Short mmCIF file of C-alpha atoms in Angstrom, two decimals:
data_model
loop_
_atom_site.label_atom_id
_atom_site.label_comp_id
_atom_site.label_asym_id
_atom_site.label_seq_id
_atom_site.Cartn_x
_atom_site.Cartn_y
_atom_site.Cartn_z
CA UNK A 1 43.16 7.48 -15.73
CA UNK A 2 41.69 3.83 -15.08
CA UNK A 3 40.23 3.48 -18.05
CA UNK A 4 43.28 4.53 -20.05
CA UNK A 5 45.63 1.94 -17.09
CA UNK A 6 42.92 -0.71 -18.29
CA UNK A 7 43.28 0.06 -22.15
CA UNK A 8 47.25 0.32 -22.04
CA UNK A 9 47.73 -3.06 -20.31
CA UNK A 10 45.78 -4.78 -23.36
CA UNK A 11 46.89 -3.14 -25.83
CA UNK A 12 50.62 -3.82 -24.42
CA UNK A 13 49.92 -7.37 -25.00
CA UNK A 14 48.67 -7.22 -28.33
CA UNK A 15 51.57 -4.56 -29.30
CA UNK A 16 54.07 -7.37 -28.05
CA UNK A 17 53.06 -9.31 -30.90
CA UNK A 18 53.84 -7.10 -33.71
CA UNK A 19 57.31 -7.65 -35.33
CA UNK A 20 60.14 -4.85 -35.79
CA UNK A 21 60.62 -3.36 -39.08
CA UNK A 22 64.01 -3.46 -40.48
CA UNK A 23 65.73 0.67 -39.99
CA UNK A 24 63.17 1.25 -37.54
CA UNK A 25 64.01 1.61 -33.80
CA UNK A 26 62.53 -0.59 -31.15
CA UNK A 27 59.46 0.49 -30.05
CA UNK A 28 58.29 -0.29 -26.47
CA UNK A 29 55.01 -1.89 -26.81
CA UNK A 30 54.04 -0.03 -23.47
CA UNK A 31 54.78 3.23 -24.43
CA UNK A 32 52.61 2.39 -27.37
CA UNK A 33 49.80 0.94 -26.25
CA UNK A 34 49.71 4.20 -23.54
CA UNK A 35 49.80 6.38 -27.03
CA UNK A 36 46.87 4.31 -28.47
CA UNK A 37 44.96 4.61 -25.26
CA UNK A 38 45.61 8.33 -23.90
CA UNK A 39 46.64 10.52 -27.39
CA UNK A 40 44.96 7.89 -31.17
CA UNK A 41 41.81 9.84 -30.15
CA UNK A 42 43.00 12.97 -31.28
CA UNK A 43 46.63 12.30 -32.90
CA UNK A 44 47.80 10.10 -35.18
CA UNK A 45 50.58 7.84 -33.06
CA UNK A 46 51.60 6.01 -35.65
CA UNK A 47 54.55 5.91 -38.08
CA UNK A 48 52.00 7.19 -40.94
CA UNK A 49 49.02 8.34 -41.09
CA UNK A 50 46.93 11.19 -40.53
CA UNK A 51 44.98 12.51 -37.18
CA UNK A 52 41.77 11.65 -36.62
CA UNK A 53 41.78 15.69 -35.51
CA UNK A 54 42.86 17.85 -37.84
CA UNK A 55 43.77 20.34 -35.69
CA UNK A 56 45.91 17.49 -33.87
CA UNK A 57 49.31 17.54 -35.33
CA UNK A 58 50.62 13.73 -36.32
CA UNK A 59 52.88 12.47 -33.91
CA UNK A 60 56.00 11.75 -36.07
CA UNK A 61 55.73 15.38 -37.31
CA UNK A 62 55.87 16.64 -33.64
CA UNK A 63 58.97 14.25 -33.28
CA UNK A 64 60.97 15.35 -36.58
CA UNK A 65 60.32 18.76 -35.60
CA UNK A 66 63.92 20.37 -35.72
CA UNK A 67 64.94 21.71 -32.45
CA UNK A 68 62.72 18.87 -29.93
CA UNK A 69 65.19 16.80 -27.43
CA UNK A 70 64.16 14.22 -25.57
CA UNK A 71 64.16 17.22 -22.53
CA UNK A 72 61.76 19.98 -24.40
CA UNK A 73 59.47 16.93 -24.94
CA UNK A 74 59.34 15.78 -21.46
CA UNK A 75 59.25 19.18 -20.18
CA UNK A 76 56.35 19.98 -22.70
CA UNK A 77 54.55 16.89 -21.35
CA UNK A 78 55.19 17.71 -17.55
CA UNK A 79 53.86 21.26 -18.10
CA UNK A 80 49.93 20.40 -18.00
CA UNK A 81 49.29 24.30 -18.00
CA UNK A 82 51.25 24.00 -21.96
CA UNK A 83 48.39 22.00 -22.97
CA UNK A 84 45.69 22.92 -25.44
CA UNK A 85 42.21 22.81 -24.02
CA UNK A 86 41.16 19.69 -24.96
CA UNK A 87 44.37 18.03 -24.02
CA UNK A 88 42.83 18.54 -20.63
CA UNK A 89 44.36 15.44 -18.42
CA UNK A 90 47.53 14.68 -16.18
CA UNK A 91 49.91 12.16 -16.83
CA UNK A 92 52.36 10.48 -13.99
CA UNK A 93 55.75 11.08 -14.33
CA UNK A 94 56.40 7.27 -15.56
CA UNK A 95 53.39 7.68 -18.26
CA UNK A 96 55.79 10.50 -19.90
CA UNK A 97 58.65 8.49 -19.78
CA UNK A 98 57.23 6.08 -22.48
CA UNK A 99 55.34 8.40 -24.52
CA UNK A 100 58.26 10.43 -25.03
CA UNK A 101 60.34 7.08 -25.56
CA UNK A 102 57.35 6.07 -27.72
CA UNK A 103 57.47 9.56 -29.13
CA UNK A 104 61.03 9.43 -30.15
CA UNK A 105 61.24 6.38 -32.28
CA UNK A 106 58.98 8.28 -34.48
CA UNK A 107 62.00 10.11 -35.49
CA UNK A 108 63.41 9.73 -39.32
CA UNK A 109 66.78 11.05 -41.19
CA UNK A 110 64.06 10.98 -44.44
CA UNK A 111 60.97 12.18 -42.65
CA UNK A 112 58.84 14.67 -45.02
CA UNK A 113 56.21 15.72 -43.71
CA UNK A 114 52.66 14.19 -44.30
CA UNK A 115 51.48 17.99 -46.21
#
């Protein structure tokens, strides 16, 4: 988890730079920076885009999944044991509180997904 602490706090920095985009909710540059730095490996984090995995399901097509709160998410994320194999780590309880803030502004009345 160091590295990733290490990785998030630049990344927040350069993430504070970027400018919104008009019909697009705020996004925390934390939260995002901690989905560059724990989940871009495997998962596309971004609003478009393919994984890098392909067995790693993009992140805005987790988010416009019908069904997912903001609870199922968290719960999801809590849940280590929920995890596939090679989503092998633990996350504090204040790590899943931005990704799933991150997570959420992912979300789009129009989204289609990517295939």
């Amino acid at each position: 988890m160091m590295r990733i602490a290490a990785g998030v706090g630049a990344m927040a920095l350069l993430a504070a730079c970027q400018t919104a985009q008009p019909g697009v909710a705020e996004v925390d540059p934390e939260g995002h920076a901690l989905a560059q730095a724990a989940c871009a490996g495997c998962h596309s984090v971004e609003p478009y885009g393919l994984s890098p995995n392909p067995d790693a399901p993009e992140w805005p097509v987790i988010a416009n999944t019908p069904g997912l709160t903001r609870e199922t998410l968290t719960t999801w994320l809590v849940e280590a044991h929920n995890y596939p194999e090679q989503m092998d780590f633990y996350l504090e309880e204040d790590e899943v509180e931005l990704l799933v803030n991150y997570m959420l502004t992912l979300r789009r009345e129009d989204f289609h997904p990517p295939y």
